[in-house]
PDB file of C-alpha atoms in Angstrom:
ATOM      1  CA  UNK M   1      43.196 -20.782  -7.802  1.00 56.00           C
ATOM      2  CA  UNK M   2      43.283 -17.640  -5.702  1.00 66.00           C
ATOM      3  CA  UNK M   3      39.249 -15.756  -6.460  1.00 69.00           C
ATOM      4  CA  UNK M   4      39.053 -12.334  -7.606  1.00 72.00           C
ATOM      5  CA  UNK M   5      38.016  -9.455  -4.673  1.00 84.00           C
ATOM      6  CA  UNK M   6      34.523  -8.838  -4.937  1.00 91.00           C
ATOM      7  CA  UNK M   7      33.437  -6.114  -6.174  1.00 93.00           C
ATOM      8  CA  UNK M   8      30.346  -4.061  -6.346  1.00 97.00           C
ATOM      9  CA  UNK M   9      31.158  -1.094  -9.751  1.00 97.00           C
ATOM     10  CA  UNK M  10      28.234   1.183  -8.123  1.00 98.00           C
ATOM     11  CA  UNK M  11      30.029   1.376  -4.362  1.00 98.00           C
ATOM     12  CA  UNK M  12      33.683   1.921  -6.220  1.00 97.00           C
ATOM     13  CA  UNK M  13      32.058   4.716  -8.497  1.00 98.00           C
ATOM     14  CA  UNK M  14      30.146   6.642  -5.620  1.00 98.00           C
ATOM     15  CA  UNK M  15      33.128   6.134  -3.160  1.00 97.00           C
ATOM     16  CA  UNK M  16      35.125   7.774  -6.085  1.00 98.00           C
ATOM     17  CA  UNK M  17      32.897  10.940  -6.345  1.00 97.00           C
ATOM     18  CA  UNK M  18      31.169   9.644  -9.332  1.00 98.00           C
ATOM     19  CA  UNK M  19      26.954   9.507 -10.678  1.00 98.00           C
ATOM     20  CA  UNK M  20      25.955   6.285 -11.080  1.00 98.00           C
ATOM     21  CA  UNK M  21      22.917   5.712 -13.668  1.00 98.00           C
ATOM     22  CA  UNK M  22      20.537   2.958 -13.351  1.00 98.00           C
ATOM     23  CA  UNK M  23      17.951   1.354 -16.141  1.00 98.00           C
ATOM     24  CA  UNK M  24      14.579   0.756 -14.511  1.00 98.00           C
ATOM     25  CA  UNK M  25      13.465  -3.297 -15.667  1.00 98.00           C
ATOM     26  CA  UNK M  26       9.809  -4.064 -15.384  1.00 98.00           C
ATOM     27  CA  UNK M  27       9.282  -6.143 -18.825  1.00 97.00           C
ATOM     28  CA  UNK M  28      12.386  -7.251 -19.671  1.00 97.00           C
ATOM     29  CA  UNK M  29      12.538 -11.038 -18.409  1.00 97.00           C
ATOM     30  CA  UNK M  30      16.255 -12.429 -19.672  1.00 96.00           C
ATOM     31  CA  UNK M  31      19.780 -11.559 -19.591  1.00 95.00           C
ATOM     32  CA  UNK M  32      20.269  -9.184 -22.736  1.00 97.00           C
ATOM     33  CA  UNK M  33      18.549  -6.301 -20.517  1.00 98.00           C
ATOM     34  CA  UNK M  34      21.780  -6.441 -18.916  1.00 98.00           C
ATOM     35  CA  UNK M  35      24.166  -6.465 -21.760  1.00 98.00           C
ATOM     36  CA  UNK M  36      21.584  -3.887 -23.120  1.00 98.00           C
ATOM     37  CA  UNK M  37      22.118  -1.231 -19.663  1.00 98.00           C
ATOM     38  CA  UNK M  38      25.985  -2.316 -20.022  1.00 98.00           C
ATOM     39  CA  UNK M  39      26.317  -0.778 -23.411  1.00 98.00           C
ATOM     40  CA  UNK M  40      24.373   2.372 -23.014  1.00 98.00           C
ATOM     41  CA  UNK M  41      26.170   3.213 -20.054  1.00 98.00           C
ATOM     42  CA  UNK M  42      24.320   2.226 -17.466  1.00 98.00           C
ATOM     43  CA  UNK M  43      26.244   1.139 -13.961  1.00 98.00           C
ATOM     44  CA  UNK M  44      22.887  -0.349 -12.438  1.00 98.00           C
ATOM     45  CA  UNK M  45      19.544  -2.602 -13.603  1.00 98.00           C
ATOM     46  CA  UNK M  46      16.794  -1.469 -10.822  1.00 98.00           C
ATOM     47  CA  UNK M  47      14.729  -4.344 -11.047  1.00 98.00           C
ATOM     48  CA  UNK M  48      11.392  -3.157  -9.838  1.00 98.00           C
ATOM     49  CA  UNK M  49       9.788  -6.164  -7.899  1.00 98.00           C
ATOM     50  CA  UNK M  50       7.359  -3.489  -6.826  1.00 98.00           C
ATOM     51  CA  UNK M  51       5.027  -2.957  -9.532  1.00 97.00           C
ATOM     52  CA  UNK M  52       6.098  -5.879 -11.599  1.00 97.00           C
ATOM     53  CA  UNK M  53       5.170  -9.594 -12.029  1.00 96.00           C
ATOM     54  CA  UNK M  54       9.008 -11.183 -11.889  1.00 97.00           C
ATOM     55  CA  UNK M  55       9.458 -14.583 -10.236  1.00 96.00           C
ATOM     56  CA  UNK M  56      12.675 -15.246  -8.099  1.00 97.00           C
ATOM     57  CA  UNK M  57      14.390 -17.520 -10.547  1.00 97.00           C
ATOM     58  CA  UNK M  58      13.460 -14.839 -13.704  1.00 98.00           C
ATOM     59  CA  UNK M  59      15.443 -11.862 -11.047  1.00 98.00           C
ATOM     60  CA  UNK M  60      18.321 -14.738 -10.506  1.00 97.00           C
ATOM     61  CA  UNK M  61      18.799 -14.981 -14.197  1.00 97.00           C
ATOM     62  CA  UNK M  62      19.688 -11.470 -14.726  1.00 98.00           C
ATOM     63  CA  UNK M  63      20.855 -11.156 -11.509  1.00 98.00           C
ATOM     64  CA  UNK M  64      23.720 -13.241 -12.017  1.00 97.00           C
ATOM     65  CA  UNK M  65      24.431 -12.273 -15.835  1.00 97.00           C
ATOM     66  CA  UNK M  66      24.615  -8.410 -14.735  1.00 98.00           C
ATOM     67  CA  UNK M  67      27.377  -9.774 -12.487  1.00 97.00           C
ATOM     68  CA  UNK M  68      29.219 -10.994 -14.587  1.00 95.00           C
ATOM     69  CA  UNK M  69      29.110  -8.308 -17.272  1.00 97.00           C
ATOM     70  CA  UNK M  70      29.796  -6.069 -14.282  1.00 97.00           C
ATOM     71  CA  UNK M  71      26.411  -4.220 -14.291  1.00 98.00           C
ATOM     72  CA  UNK M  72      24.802  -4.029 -10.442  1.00 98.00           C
ATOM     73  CA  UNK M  73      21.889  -5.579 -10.047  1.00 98.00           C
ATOM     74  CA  UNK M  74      19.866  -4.503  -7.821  1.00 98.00           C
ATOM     75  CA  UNK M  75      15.760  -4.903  -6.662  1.00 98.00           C
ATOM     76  CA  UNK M  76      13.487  -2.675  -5.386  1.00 98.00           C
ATOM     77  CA  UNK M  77      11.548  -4.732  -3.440  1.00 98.00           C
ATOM     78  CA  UNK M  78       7.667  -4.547  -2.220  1.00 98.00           C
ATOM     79  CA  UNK M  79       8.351  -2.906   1.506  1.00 97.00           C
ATOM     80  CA  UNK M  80      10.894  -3.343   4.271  1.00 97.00           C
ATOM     81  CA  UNK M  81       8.936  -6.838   5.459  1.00 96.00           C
ATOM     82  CA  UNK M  82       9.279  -8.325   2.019  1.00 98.00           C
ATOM     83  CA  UNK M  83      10.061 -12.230   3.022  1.00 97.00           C
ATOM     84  CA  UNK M  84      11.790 -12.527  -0.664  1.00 98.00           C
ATOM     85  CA  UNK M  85      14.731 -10.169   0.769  1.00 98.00           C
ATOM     86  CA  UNK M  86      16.978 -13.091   1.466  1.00 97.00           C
ATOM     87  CA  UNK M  87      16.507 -15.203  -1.491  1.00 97.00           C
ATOM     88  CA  UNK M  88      17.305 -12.208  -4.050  1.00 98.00           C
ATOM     89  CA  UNK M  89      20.923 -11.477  -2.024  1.00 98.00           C
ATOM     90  CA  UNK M  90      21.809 -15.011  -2.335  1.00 97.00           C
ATOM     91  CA  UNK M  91      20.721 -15.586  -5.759  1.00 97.00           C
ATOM     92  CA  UNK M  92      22.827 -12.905  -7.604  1.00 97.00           C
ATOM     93  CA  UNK M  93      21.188  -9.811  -6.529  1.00 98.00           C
ATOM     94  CA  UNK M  94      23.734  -7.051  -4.836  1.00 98.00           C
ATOM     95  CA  UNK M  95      21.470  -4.361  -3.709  1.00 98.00           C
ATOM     96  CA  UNK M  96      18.044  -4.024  -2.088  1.00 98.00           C
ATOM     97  CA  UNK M  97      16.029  -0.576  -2.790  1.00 98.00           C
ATOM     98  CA  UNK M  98      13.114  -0.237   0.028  1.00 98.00           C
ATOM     99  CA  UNK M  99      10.540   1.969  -0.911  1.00 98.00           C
ATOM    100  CA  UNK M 100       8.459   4.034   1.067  1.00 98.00           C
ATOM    101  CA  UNK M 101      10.760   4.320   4.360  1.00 98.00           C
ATOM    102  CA  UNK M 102       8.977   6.605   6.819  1.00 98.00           C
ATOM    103  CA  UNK M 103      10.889   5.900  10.189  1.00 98.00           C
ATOM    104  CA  UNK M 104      13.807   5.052  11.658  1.00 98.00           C
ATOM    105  CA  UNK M 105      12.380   1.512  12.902  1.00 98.00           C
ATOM    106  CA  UNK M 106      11.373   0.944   9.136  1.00 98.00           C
ATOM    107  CA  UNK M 107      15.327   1.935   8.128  1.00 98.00           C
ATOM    108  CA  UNK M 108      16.497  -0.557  10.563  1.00 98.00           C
ATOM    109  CA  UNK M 109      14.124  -3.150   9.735  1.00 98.00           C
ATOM    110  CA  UNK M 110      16.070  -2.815   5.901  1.00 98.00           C
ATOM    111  CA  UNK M 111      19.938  -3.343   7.533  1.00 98.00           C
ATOM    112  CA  UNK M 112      18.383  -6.222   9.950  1.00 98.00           C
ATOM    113  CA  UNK M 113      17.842  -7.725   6.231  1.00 98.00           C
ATOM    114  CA  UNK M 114      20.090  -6.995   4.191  1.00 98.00           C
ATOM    115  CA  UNK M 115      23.597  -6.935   6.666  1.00 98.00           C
ATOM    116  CA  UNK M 116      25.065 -10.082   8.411  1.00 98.00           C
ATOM    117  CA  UNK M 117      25.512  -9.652  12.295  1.00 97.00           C
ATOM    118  CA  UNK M 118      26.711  -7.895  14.491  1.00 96.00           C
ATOM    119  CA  UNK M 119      24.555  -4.792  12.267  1.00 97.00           C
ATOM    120  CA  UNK M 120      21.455  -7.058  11.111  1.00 98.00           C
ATOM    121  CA  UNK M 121      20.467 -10.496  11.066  1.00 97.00           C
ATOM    122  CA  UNK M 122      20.912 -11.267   7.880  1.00 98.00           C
ATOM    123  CA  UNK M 123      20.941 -15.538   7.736  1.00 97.00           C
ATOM    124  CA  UNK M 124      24.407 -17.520   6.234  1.00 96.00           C
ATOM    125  CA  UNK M 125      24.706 -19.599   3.343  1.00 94.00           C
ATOM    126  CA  UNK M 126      27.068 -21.370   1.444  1.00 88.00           C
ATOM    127  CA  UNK M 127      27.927 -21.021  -1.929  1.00 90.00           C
ATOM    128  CA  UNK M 128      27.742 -17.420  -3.120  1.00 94.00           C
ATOM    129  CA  UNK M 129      27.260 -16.619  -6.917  1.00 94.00           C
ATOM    130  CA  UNK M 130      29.358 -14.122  -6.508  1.00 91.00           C
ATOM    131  CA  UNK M 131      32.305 -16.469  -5.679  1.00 93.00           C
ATOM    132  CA  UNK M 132      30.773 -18.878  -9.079  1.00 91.00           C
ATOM    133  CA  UNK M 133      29.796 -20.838  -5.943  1.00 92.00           C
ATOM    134  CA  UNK M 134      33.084 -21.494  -4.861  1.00 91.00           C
ATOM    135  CA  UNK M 135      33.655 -22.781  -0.740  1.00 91.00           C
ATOM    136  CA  UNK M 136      35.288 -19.721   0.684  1.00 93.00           C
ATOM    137  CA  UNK M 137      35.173 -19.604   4.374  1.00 93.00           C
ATOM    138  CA  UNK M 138      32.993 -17.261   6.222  1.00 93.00           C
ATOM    139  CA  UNK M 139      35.782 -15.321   7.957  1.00 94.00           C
ATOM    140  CA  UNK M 140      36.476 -14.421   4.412  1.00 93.00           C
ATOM    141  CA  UNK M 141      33.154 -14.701   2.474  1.00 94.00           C
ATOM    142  CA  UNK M 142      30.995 -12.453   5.099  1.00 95.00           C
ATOM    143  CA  UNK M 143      33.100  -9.368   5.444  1.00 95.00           C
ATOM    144  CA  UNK M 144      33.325  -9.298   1.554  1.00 96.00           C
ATOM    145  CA  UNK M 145      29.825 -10.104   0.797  1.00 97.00           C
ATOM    146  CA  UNK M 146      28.567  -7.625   2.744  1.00 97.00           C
ATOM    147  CA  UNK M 147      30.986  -4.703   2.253  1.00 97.00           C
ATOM    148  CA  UNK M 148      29.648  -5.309  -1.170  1.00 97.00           C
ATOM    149  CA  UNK M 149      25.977  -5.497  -1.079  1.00 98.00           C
ATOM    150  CA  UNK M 150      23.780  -2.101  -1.493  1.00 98.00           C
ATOM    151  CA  UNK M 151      21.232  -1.144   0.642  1.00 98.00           C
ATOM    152  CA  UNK M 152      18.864   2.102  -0.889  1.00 98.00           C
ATOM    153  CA  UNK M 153      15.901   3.411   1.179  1.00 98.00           C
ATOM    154  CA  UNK M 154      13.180   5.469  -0.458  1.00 98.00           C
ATOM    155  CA  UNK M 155      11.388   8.370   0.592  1.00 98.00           C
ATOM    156  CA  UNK M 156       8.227   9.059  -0.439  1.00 98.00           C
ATOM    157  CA  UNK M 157       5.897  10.391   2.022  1.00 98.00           C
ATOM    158  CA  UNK M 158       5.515  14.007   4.018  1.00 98.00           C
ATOM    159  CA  UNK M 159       6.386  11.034   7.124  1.00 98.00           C
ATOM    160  CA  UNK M 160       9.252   9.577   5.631  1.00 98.00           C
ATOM    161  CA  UNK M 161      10.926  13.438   5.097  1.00 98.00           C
ATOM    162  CA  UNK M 162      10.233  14.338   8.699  1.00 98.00           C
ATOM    163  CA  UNK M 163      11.910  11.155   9.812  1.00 98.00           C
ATOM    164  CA  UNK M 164      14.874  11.939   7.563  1.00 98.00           C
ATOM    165  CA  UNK M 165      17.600  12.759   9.981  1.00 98.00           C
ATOM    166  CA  UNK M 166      16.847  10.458  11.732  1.00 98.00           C
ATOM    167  CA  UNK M 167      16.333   7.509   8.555  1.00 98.00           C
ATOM    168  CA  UNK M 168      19.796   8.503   7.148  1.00 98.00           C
ATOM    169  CA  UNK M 169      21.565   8.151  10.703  1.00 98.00           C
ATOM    170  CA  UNK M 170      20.827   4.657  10.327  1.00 98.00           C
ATOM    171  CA  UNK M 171      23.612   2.615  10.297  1.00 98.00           C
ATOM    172  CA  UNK M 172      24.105   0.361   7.108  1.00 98.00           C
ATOM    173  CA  UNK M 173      22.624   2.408   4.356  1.00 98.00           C
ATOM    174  CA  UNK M 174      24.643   3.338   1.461  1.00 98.00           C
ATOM    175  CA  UNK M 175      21.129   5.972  -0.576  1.00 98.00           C
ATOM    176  CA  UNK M 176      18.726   7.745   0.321  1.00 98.00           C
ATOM    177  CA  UNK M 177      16.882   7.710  -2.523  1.00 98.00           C
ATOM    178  CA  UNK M 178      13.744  10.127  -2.816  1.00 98.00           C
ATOM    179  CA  UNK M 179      10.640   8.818  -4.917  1.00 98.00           C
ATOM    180  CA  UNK M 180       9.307  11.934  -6.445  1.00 97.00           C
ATOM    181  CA  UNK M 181       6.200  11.116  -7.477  1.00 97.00           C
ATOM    182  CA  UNK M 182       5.414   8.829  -4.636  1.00 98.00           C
ATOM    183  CA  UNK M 183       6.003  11.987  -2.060  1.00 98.00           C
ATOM    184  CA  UNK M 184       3.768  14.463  -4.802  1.00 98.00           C
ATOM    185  CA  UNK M 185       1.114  12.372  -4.458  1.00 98.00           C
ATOM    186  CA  UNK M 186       1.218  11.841  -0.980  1.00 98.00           C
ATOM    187  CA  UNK M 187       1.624  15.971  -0.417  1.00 98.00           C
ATOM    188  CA  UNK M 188      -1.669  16.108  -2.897  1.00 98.00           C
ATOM    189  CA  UNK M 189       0.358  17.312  -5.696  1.00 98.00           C
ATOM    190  CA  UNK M 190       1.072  14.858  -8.064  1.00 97.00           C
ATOM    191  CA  UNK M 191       3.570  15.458 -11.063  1.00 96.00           C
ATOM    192  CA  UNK M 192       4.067  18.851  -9.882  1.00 98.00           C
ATOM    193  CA  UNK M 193       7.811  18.796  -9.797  1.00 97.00           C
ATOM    194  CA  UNK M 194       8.228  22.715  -8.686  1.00 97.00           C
ATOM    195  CA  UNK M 195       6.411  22.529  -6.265  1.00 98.00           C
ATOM    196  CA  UNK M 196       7.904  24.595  -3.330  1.00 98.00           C
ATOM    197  CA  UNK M 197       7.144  22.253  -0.863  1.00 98.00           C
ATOM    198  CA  UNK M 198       8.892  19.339  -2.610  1.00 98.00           C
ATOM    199  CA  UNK M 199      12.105  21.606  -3.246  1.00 98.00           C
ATOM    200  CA  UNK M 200      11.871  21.889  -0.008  1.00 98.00           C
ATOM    201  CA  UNK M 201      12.191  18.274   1.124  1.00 98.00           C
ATOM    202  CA  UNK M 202      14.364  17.236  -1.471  1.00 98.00           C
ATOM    203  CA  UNK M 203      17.100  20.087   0.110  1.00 98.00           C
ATOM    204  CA  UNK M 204      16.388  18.512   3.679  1.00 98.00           C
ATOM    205  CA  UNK M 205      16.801  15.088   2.385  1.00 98.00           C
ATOM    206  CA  UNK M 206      20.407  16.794   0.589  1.00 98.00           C
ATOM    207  CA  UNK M 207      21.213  17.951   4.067  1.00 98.00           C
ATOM    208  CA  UNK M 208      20.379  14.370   5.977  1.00 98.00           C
ATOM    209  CA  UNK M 209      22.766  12.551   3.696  1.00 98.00           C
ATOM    210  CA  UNK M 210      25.631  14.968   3.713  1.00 98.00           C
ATOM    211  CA  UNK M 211      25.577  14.801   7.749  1.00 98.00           C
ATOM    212  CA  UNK M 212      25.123  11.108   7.830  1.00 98.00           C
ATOM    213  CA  UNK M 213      27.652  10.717   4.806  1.00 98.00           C
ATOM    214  CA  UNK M 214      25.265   8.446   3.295  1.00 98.00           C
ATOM    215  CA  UNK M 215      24.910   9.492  -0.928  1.00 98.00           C
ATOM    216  CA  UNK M 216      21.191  11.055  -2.073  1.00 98.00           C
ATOM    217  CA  UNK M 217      19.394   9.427  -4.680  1.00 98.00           C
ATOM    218  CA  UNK M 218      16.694  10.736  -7.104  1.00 97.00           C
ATOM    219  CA  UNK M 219      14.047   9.390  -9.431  1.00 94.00           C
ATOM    220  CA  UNK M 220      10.806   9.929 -10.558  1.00 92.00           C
ATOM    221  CA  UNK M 221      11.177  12.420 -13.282  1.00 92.00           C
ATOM    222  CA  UNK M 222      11.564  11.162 -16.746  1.00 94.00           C
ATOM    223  CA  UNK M 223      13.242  14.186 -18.209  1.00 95.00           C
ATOM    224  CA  UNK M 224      16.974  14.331 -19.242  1.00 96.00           C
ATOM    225  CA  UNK M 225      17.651  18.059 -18.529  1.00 97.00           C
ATOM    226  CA  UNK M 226      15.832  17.744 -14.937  1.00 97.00           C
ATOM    227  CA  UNK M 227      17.905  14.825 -14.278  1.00 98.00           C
ATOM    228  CA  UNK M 228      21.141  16.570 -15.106  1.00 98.00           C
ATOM    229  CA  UNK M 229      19.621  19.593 -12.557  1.00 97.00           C
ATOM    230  CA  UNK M 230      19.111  17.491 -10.091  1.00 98.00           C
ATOM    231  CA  UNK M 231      22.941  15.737 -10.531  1.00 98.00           C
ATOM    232  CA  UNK M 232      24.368  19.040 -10.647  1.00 98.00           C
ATOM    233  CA  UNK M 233      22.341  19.991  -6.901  1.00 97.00           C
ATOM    234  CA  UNK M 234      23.800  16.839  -5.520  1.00 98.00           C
ATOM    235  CA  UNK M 235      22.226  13.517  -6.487  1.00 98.00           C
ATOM    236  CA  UNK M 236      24.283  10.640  -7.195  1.00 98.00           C
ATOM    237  CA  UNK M 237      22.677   7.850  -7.120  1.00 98.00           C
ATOM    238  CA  UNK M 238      19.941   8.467 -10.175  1.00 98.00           C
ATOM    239  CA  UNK M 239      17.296   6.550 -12.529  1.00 98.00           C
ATOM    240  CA  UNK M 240      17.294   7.424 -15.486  1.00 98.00           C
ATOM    241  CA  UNK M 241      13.956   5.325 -17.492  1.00 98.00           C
ATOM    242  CA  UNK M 242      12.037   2.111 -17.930  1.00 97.00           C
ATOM    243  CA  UNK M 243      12.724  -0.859 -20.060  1.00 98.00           C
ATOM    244  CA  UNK M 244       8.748  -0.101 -20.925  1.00 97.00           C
ATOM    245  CA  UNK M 245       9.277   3.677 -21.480  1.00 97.00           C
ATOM    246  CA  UNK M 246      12.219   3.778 -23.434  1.00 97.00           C
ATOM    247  CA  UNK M 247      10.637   1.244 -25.863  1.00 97.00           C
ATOM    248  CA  UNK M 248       7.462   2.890 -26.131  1.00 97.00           C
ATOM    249  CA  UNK M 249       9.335   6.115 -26.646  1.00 97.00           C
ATOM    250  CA  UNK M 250      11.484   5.048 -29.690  1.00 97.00           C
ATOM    251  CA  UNK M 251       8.603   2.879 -31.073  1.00 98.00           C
ATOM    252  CA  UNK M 252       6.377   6.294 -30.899  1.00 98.00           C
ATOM    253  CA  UNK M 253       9.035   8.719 -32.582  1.00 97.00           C
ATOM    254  CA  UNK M 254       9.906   5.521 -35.304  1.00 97.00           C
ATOM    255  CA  UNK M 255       6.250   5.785 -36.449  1.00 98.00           C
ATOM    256  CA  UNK M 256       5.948   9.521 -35.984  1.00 98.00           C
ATOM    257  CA  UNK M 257       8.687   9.662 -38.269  1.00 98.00           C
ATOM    258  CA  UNK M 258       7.297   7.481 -40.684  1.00 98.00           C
ATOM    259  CA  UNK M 259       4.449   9.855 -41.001  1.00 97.00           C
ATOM    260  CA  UNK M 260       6.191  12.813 -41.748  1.00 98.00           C
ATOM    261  CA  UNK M 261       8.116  11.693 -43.980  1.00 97.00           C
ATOM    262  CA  UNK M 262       5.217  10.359 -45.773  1.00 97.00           C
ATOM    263  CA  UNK M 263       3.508  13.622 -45.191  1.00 97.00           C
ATOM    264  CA  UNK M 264       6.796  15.722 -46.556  1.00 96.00           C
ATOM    265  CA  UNK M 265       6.118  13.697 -50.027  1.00 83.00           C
TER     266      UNK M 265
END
């Protein structure tokens, strides 16, 4: 039986012109996380190994359900020298988000990862989830595996932004994906989002993916209208909340209506 192309629905959206949305998972440790970002029109999970406690096998899991319910998975992972890289890709995962890029030899540490040879050195294996494990030849596998795997790097320093040119030249990289608050905090400004000097970058980082034709990527700012600014100036690859933060924000306005009703008599 002939197997389907693969596919990856964030790559065929952006290549289309379109936003793609992605729910941020830090709690949520099974499958329905992905059924959950399917149905509220989510394209992406963004599985943040970064600041969470997952275990490979817990990322697999969801990994390889998103896949199949044709939400990208995809995992920011703890820097460009994270050892787990290659284990995540061949496990389900089909994207890797780097945080805190600051130079081009960071940016091509990230494709020597995440792409197969001749453009990295990413190692072969057999048996590709995204294939339901099938044998499919390399000369067939490779090309398709990696045409279809996502490679994000993050900016999020006053470093990182004056290496931008030369970050988003880099072959291999589908976002550059700026880190708000990250690159606040590192200019000594945290959570101020007007700040002149972050407008700033954020318009040179626009610039650096429109010459490189690479797509620009935003997160960081929990706030629905600032997202949709922030679309409309050019972003396309966006965040939009936490598994954690969206719970904690119905939970909050549940009880807070429960009061005032209470209090309305």
């Amino acid at each position: 039986m002939a197997l389907p192309p693969l596919t990856n629905p964030v790559k065929q959206k952006l290549a289309a012109g379109g936003t793609v949305l992605g729910l941020g998972v830090r709690m949520s440790r099974s499958a329905e996380i992905a059924r959950i970002a399917r149905a509220t029109g989510h394209d992406f999970l963004f599985i943040d190994v970064q600041h969470s406690l997952f275990n490979l096998e817990t990322i697999g899991h969801i990994a390889q359900a998103a896949v199949a319910l044709g939400v990208a998975p995809f995992a920011r992972v703890r820097s460009v020298h994270d050892a787990e890289v290659q284990a995540l890709l061949d496990n389900g995962v089909t994207g890797i988000v780097y945080p805190d890029v600051n130079t081009a030899e960071d940016a091509r540490a990230a494709v020597a990862a995440v792409r197969f040879a001749p453009l990295g050195r990413r190692s072969v294996t057999g048996g590709y989830p995204y294939y339901d494990f099938a044998a499919v030849p390399p000369a067939e596998a490779l090309p398709a595996v990696d045409a279809m795997t996502f490679l994000a790097c993050m900016i999020e320093t006053r470093e990182g932004v004056a290496n931008v040119e030369a970050i988003a030249a880099t072959p291999g990289i589908d976002v550059i994906h700026v880190g708000m608050n990250d690159l606040l905090t590192d200019m000594g400004k945290p959570g101020q989002y007007a700040d002149p000097e972050l407008q700033a970058a954020i318009d040179r980082i626009i610039a650096a993916c429109r010459a490189n034709k690479v797509h620009f990527g935003c997160g960081g700012q929990r706030d629905p209208k600032a997202q949709a600014a922030i679309i409309r100036r050019g972003a396309r690859f966006l965040t939009t909340q936490t598994d954690i933060g969206l719970l904690s924000a119905g939970a909050g306005a549940w009880t807070r209506g429960i009061q005032a009703a209470l209090e309305a008599g």
